[in-house]
Coordinates of C-alpha atoms in Angstrom, one line a residue:
M1 CA 29.0 -0.4 0.9
T2 CA 30.4 -1.0 -2.5
R3 CA 28.3 -2.9 -5.0
T4 CA 29.8 -4.7 -7.9
D5 CA 28.3 -5.5 -11.3
A6 CA 28.3 -9.2 -10.3
D7 CA 26.2 -8.3 -7.3
G8 CA 23.7 -6.5 -9.5
D9 CA 23.6 -9.4 -12.0
L10 CA 22.9 -11.9 -9.2
D11 CA 20.1 -9.7 -7.7
E12 CA 18.5 -9.4 -11.2
A13 CA 18.7 -13.2 -11.7
L14 CA 17.2 -13.9 -8.3
A15 CA 14.5 -11.3 -8.8
L16 CA 13.5 -12.8 -12.2
V17 CA 13.2 -16.3 -10.6
S18 CA 11.0 -15.0 -7.8
R19 CA 8.8 -12.9 -10.1
T20 CA 8.3 -15.4 -12.8
P21 CA 7.9 -18.9 -11.2
A22 CA 8.2 -21.9 -13.5
G23 CA 4.9 -23.7 -14.5
G24 CA 2.7 -20.6 -13.8
G25 CA 3.1 -20.8 -10.0
H26 CA 2.3 -18.0 -7.6
R27 CA 3.8 -14.6 -7.7
A28 CA 5.3 -13.2 -4.5
S29 CA 3.1 -10.7 -2.7
P30 CA 4.5 -7.1 -2.4
W31 CA 5.6 -6.6 1.2
P32 CA 3.0 -4.0 2.1
R33 CA 0.2 -6.1 0.7
A34 CA 1.4 -9.2 2.6
R35 CA 1.2 -7.3 5.9
E36 CA -2.3 -5.9 5.0
T37 CA -3.4 -9.5 4.1
A38 CA -2.2 -10.8 7.5
A39 CA -4.0 -8.0 9.4
R40 CA -7.2 -8.6 7.5
A41 CA -7.0 -12.3 8.2
G42 CA -6.8 -11.7 11.9
S43 CA -9.5 -9.0 12.0
G44 CA -11.9 -11.3 10.3
I45 CA -11.9 -13.9 13.2
R46 CA -14.6 -13.8 15.8
G47 CA -12.9 -12.7 19.0
R48 CA -13.2 -14.6 22.2
T49 CA -14.0 -12.9 25.5
H50 CA -13.3 -13.7 29.1
R51 CA -13.3 -12.0 32.5
V52 CA -10.0 -11.8 34.3
A53 CA -8.7 -10.4 37.5
L54 CA -6.8 -7.1 37.2
A55 CA -3.5 -8.9 37.8
D56 CA -4.1 -11.1 34.7
A57 CA -5.4 -8.5 32.3
L58 CA -2.1 -6.7 31.4
G59 CA -1.5 -6.6 27.7
E60 CA -5.0 -7.7 26.7
V61 CA -7.7 -5.6 25.1
L62 CA -11.0 -4.4 26.6
T63 CA -14.1 -6.0 25.1
A64 CA -16.5 -3.9 27.2
P65 CA -16.5 -0.2 28.0
L66 CA -14.7 0.8 31.2
D67 CA -17.4 2.9 32.8
A68 CA -17.0 4.9 36.1
L69 CA -18.6 2.9 38.9
G70 CA -18.8 6.0 41.0
D71 CA -17.5 9.5 41.3
L72 CA -13.7 9.9 41.3
P73 CA -12.6 11.1 43.8
S74 CA -15.6 9.9 45.8
F75 CA -15.3 12.7 48.3
D76 CA -13.5 16.1 48.5
T77 CA -9.8 15.5 49.3
S78 CA -6.8 17.6 50.1
A79 CA -4.3 18.0 47.2
M80 CA -1.5 18.9 49.6
D81 CA -0.1 18.5 53.1
G82 CA -1.1 21.7 54.9
W83 CA -4.0 23.3 56.6
A84 CA -7.8 23.2 56.0
V85 CA -9.2 26.6 56.8
A86 CA -12.7 28.2 57.0
G87 CA -13.4 31.8 56.2
P88 CA -10.8 34.6 56.2
G89 CA -7.7 34.5 58.3
P90 CA -6.0 34.6 60.6
W91 CA -7.4 31.3 61.8
N92 CA -7.6 29.7 65.3
I93 CA -5.8 26.3 65.2
R94 CA -8.2 23.5 66.3
P95 CA -6.6 21.6 69.2
G96 CA -5.8 18.0 68.9
G97 CA -4.4 16.0 66.0
G98 CA -4.7 16.7 62.3
I99 CA -6.7 14.9 59.7
L100 CA -5.0 11.9 58.0
A101 CA -5.9 10.0 54.8
G102 CA -8.2 7.1 55.5
A103 CA -9.4 8.5 58.9
E104 CA -13.1 8.8 59.9
P105 CA -15.0 11.7 58.5
P106 CA -13.8 14.9 60.3
A107 CA -15.9 17.3 62.2
P108 CA -17.0 20.4 60.2
L109 CA -14.8 23.5 60.5
G110 CA -16.1 26.6 62.2
D111 CA -15.7 30.0 60.7
G112 CA -12.1 31.3 61.4
E113 CA -10.9 27.8 62.3
A114 CA -7.9 25.8 60.8
V115 CA -6.8 22.2 61.2
R116 CA -3.8 20.3 59.9
I117 CA -4.6 18.0 57.0
A118 CA -2.6 15.4 55.0
T119 CA -2.6 14.8 51.2
G120 CA -5.5 12.6 50.2
A121 CA -7.4 13.2 53.5
R122 CA -11.1 13.9 53.5
I123 CA -11.9 17.7 53.6
P124 CA -14.0 18.8 56.6
A125 CA -17.4 20.3 55.8
D126 CA -17.4 24.1 55.4
T127 CA -13.7 24.2 54.4
S128 CA -12.9 27.3 52.3
A129 CA -9.4 26.2 51.1
V130 CA -6.2 24.3 51.9
I131 CA -3.1 26.2 52.6
R132 CA 0.2 24.4 51.8
S133 CA 2.4 23.9 54.8
E134 CA 5.2 26.1 53.3
H135 CA 2.7 28.9 52.7
A136 CA 1.6 29.3 56.3
R137 CA 3.1 30.0 59.8
E138 CA 1.9 29.4 63.3
S139 CA 2.1 31.9 66.1
G140 CA 0.3 31.9 69.5
G141 CA -2.3 29.3 68.5
Q142 CA -3.2 31.1 65.3
L143 CA -2.4 30.4 61.6
Y144 CA -1.3 33.1 59.2
A145 CA -1.1 32.8 55.4
A146 CA 2.1 33.9 53.7
R147 CA 0.2 34.7 50.5
P148 CA -3.3 35.4 49.3
V149 CA -5.7 32.4 49.7
D150 CA -8.2 31.6 46.9
H151 CA -11.4 29.9 47.6
G152 CA -11.2 26.2 46.9
Q153 CA -7.4 26.2 46.4
D154 CA -5.7 22.8 46.7
I155 CA -8.9 20.9 47.2
R156 CA -9.8 18.0 44.8
P157 CA -13.5 18.2 44.6
R158 CA -15.7 15.0 44.4
G159 CA -16.1 13.9 40.8
Q160 CA -13.2 16.0 39.5
E161 CA -11.9 13.2 37.4
C162 CA -15.2 11.5 36.5
R163 CA -18.8 11.1 37.5
S164 CA -20.6 7.8 38.0
G165 CA -21.4 6.4 34.6
D166 CA -18.8 8.3 32.6
L167 CA -17.0 6.4 29.9
L168 CA -13.4 6.1 31.0
L169 CA -12.1 3.9 28.1
P170 CA -13.9 2.4 25.1
P171 CA -13.8 -1.3 24.1
G172 CA -10.6 -2.0 22.1
S173 CA -8.3 -0.2 24.5
L174 CA -5.0 -1.9 25.3
I175 CA -4.7 -2.6 29.0
T176 CA -1.5 -0.9 30.0
P177 CA -0.2 -0.5 33.6
A178 CA -1.9 2.9 33.7
V179 CA -5.2 1.3 32.6
L180 CA -4.9 -1.2 35.5
G181 CA -4.3 1.7 37.9
L182 CA -7.4 3.6 36.5
A183 CA -9.5 0.5 36.7
A184 CA -8.5 -0.1 40.3
A185 CA -9.1 3.5 41.3
A186 CA -12.5 3.2 39.7
G187 CA -13.3 0.2 41.8
Y188 CA -12.9 -2.7 39.4
D189 CA -11.7 -6.1 40.5
E190 CA -11.8 -7.8 37.1
L191 CA -12.2 -6.8 33.5
S192 CA -13.8 -8.2 30.3
T193 CA -11.0 -8.7 27.8
R194 CA -10.0 -10.5 24.7
P195 CA -7.5 -13.2 25.5
R196 CA -4.1 -13.3 23.9
P197 CA -3.9 -15.4 20.7
R198 CA -2.6 -18.9 21.5
V199 CA 0.5 -19.8 19.4
E200 CA 2.2 -23.2 19.0
V201 CA 5.7 -23.2 17.5
L202 CA 7.0 -26.1 15.3
V203 CA 10.7 -26.0 14.5
L204 CA 11.5 -28.2 11.5
G205 CA 14.9 -29.7 10.7
D206 CA 17.1 -32.8 11.3
E207 CA 20.3 -30.7 11.4
L208 CA 19.6 -28.9 14.6
L209 CA 21.4 -29.3 17.9
T210 CA 19.9 -28.2 21.2
E211 CA 23.3 -27.9 23.1
G212 CA 27.0 -27.6 22.6
L213 CA 29.1 -26.4 19.6
P214 CA 28.1 -27.0 16.0
R215 CA 29.8 -30.1 14.6
E216 CA 29.8 -32.6 11.8
G217 CA 27.4 -30.7 9.6
L218 CA 25.0 -30.0 12.5
I219 CA 24.1 -26.5 13.7
R220 CA 22.6 -25.1 16.9
D221 CA 18.9 -24.5 16.9
A222 CA 18.8 -20.7 17.2
L223 CA 15.1 -20.4 16.5
S224 CA 13.6 -22.3 19.5
P225 CA 15.2 -20.0 22.1
M226 CA 14.2 -16.9 20.1
L227 CA 10.7 -17.4 18.7
G228 CA 8.8 -18.1 21.9
P229 CA 9.9 -15.0 23.8
W230 CA 9.6 -12.9 20.6
L231 CA 6.0 -14.1 20.0
T232 CA 5.2 -13.4 23.7
R233 CA 6.5 -9.8 23.3
L234 CA 4.2 -9.5 20.3
G235 CA 1.2 -10.3 22.5
A236 CA 0.8 -14.1 22.0
E237 CA 0.4 -16.8 24.6
V238 CA 2.9 -19.5 23.4
T239 CA 1.5 -22.8 24.4
A240 CA 4.4 -25.0 23.2
T241 CA 7.6 -25.1 21.1
R242 CA 8.3 -28.5 19.5
R243 CA 10.9 -29.8 17.1
L244 CA 10.0 -32.1 14.1
G245 CA 12.2 -33.9 11.6
D246 CA 12.5 -33.3 7.8
D247 CA 12.0 -37.0 6.9
P248 CA 8.6 -38.4 5.7
A249 CA 7.8 -39.3 9.3
G250 CA 8.4 -35.6 10.1
A251 CA 6.0 -34.6 7.4
D252 CA 3.3 -36.8 8.8
A253 CA 4.0 -35.5 12.3
L254 CA 3.7 -31.9 10.9
L255 CA 0.4 -32.7 9.4
A256 CA -0.9 -34.2 12.6
A257 CA 0.5 -31.2 14.6
I258 CA -1.1 -28.6 12.3
T259 CA -4.5 -30.3 12.0
G260 CA -4.6 -31.3 15.7
S261 CA -3.4 -28.1 17.3
T262 CA -5.8 -26.1 19.5
A263 CA -3.8 -22.9 19.0
D264 CA -5.1 -20.0 17.1
V265 CA -1.9 -19.8 15.2
V266 CA 0.7 -22.4 14.4
V267 CA 4.1 -21.0 13.5
T268 CA 6.5 -23.3 11.6
T269 CA 10.2 -22.7 10.7
G270 CA 11.9 -24.0 7.6
G271 CA 10.5 -26.1 4.9
T272 CA 8.7 -23.3 3.1
A273 CA 10.6 -23.4 -0.2
S274 CA 10.4 -26.2 -2.8
G275 CA 13.3 -28.4 -2.0
P276 CA 13.2 -32.2 -1.5
V277 CA 12.6 -31.9 2.3
D278 CA 10.5 -28.8 2.3
H279 CA 7.2 -30.3 3.5
V280 CA 5.2 -27.2 4.4
H281 CA 3.4 -26.7 1.1
P282 CA 2.5 -30.4 0.6
V283 CA 1.3 -30.6 4.2
L284 CA -0.9 -27.5 3.9
A285 CA -2.4 -28.9 0.7
R286 CA -3.1 -32.3 2.5
A287 CA -4.7 -30.3 5.4
G288 CA -7.0 -28.4 3.0
A289 CA -5.5 -25.1 4.0
E290 CA -6.2 -21.9 2.0
L291 CA -3.0 -20.1 1.1
L292 CA -3.4 -16.4 1.8
V293 CA 0.2 -15.4 1.2
D294 CA 2.6 -17.7 -0.7
G295 CA 5.9 -15.9 -0.8
V296 CA 6.6 -12.2 -0.2
A297 CA 8.8 -9.8 -2.3
V298 CA 11.1 -9.1 0.6
R299 CA 14.7 -9.9 1.4
P300 CA 15.5 -11.8 3.6
G301 CA 12.5 -14.0 4.1
H302 CA 11.1 -14.4 0.5
P303 CA 9.6 -17.9 1.0
M304 CA 7.3 -17.1 3.9
V305 CA 3.7 -18.4 4.0
L306 CA 0.4 -17.5 5.6
A307 CA -2.5 -20.1 5.4
R308 CA -5.9 -20.5 6.9
L309 CA -7.5 -23.7 8.1
G310 CA -11.3 -23.6 8.5
G311 CA -13.8 -20.8 7.9
R312 CA -13.1 -17.1 7.6
A313 CA -14.7 -16.2 10.9
D314 CA -13.6 -19.2 13.0
G315 CA -10.5 -20.6 11.2
R316 CA -7.0 -21.1 12.5
H317 CA -3.9 -19.8 10.8
V318 CA -0.5 -21.2 10.0
V319 CA 2.5 -18.8 9.6
G320 CA 5.4 -20.6 7.8
L321 CA 8.7 -18.8 8.5
P322 CA 11.9 -19.5 6.5
G323 CA 14.5 -21.5 8.4
N324 CA 17.3 -19.0 8.2
P325 CA 17.3 -16.9 11.4
L326 CA 17.1 -13.4 10.1
A327 CA 14.7 -14.5 7.4
A328 CA 12.5 -15.9 10.2
V329 CA 12.6 -12.6 11.9
S330 CA 11.5 -11.0 8.7
G331 CA 8.6 -13.3 8.6
L332 CA 7.7 -12.6 12.2
L333 CA 7.5 -8.8 11.5
T334 CA 5.9 -9.2 8.0
L335 CA 3.1 -11.8 8.7
A336 CA 3.0 -12.9 12.4
E337 CA 3.0 -9.5 14.0
P338 CA 0.0 -7.9 12.0
L339 CA -1.9 -11.2 12.3
L340 CA -1.4 -11.4 16.1
R341 CA -2.2 -7.8 16.7
A342 CA -5.5 -8.2 14.8
L343 CA -6.4 -11.5 16.6
A344 CA -5.7 -9.7 19.9
G345 CA -8.0 -6.8 18.9
R346 CA -5.1 -4.4 19.0
R347 CA -4.6 -1.6 16.4
Q348 CA -1.7 -2.0 14.0
R349 CA 1.5 -0.3 14.9
P350 CA 1.8 3.4 13.9
R351 CA 4.1 3.9 10.9
Y352 CA 6.9 6.4 11.1
T353 CA 10.1 7.2 9.2
V354 CA 13.7 8.1 10.1
A355 CA 16.5 9.5 8.0
V356 CA 19.0 6.9 7.2
E357 CA 22.7 7.5 7.8
G358 CA 24.7 6.3 4.8
D359 CA 23.6 4.8 1.5
V360 CA 21.7 1.5 1.7
H361 CA 21.7 -0.7 -1.4
G362 CA 18.4 -2.3 -2.4
H363 CA 17.1 -5.2 -4.3
P364 CA 16.1 -4.5 -7.9
Y365 CA 12.4 -5.4 -7.2
D366 CA 11.9 -6.5 -3.6
T367 CA 11.8 -4.7 -0.3
R368 CA 14.8 -5.2 2.0
L369 CA 14.5 -5.3 5.8
V370 CA 17.8 -4.1 7.2
P371 CA 18.8 -4.1 11.0
V372 CA 19.5 -0.5 12.2
L373 CA 20.5 1.2 15.3
L374 CA 18.4 4.3 16.1
T375 CA 20.2 7.5 17.3
D376 CA 18.6 10.8 18.1
E377 CA 18.5 11.7 14.5
H378 CA 19.3 8.7 12.2
A379 CA 18.8 5.1 11.5
V380 CA 22.3 3.6 11.2
P381 CA 22.4 0.4 9.2
L382 CA 24.3 -2.5 10.8
R383 CA 26.5 -5.1 9.3
Y384 CA 25.9 -8.9 9.4
N385 CA 22.5 -8.7 7.9
G386 CA 22.6 -11.9 5.8
P387 CA 19.6 -14.3 6.0
A388 CA 21.4 -16.7 8.2
M389 CA 22.8 -14.1 10.6
L390 CA 21.6 -12.8 13.9
R391 CA 24.5 -10.7 14.9
G392 CA 23.1 -7.6 13.3
V393 CA 19.6 -7.8 14.6
A394 CA 20.8 -8.7 18.1
A395 CA 22.4 -5.3 18.2
A396 CA 19.5 -3.5 16.5
D397 CA 16.7 -1.3 17.7
A398 CA 14.6 -1.7 14.5
L399 CA 14.5 -3.0 10.9
A400 CA 14.6 -0.4 8.2
V401 CA 12.2 -0.9 5.3
V402 CA 14.4 -0.3 2.3
P403 CA 12.4 0.0 -1.0
P404 CA 13.6 -1.5 -4.3
H405 CA 16.8 0.1 -5.6
G406 CA 17.8 1.4 -2.1
V407 CA 18.0 4.7 -0.4
R408 CA 20.6 7.5 -0.3
S409 CA 22.0 8.9 2.9
G410 CA 19.6 11.4 4.5
Q411 CA 16.5 9.9 2.9
D412 CA 13.7 8.9 5.2
V413 CA 12.9 5.2 5.5
E414 CA 10.1 3.4 7.4
V415 CA 11.3 1.6 10.4
L416 CA 9.8 -1.3 12.3
D417 CA 10.7 -1.1 16.0
L418 CA 11.8 -4.4 17.6
P419 CA 9.6 -5.3 20.5
W420 CA 12.3 -4.9 23.2
A421 CA 13.3 -1.5 21.9
S422 CA 9.7 -0.1 21.7
G423 CA 8.5 -1.8 24.9
G424 CA 6.5 -4.4 22.9
C425 CA 3.4 -5.9 24.6
F426 CA 3.2 -5.7 28.3
T427 CA 4.0 -9.1 29.8

């Protein structure tokens, strides 16, 4: 992508404005520091705990150890379909049917005796080994092994996976589908977990349409359909999505919504700058909120806000996202995601880098978040990455974290997986 001198001059001017606010105002937080602040804010809140049925625990975090309630498996079982045998062969085949999983305890085997057995079935007492069906042959009422038989082969002994009282998973473990399976196998019907953070979304603006084509200076509301599902994939329970106006009545309604919400986090869109209808800062001041992050040195999404209402250990948070769609996405990944992960008791996402394909220009001072497509070897930057555009991020797997002054082709850049590309939170 070719950069002109005019582009550079504009970036320099915008950077100077953001770094040196008039009247001694705030300075934008560096992007990494803003994310750290959001994570610390969430981790400082006292977590709630509830007990839920296994079916409702997916995506939550354990608040108590998952201890083995008994031995697993609870009895010796066959690892294969085949024959249970006792002593050296050949073996006399026991008359009658074989042993199936879930059947009553079988009679012990006599020395030199064999009986058919299914995978998962209880092993008869005095069994020496299980011979797989394909490794044995029958002839004249006797069973012959096609290869040497080792004592205990293909038998899952009682307690092979765990003994009663063993720690299976510590508190803080994310409940994945595999964890649900383990808990069920261990005999649990419900788990003690940390509930998902509750989030209420407030979309601000008088210019937004809920249906039809844009017209007469009005635009479609792209944020309401996007934010709820996105926040859900980040692990939140979205309790409501509401729209409020930009007029003075809308400002009063915003104040009432923020102060009266029972959600753990209120997410607002738009109104975070300092224009005539940007009400977020005045409303937060009227609410007595503490600003934790007031602007971030990132493009797009510079005028994002994180505030706290109430005490450090039991307060609620407000995440103010810019109104431009891609800028709002930037705010989600910069502030909302680390805050929500911490509130949910989840660890922060692992950081990793990928080599970028092609040069990517940077801002003179600020971090850039650029939509990219991930191939087997590279992060490929996508077009249509302006603050008001969603076309690029809709086709993307991740956002590349481009440092000031950009990166050259082949250099490694940190990437933030988008929740649908990485699997996100289990819902």
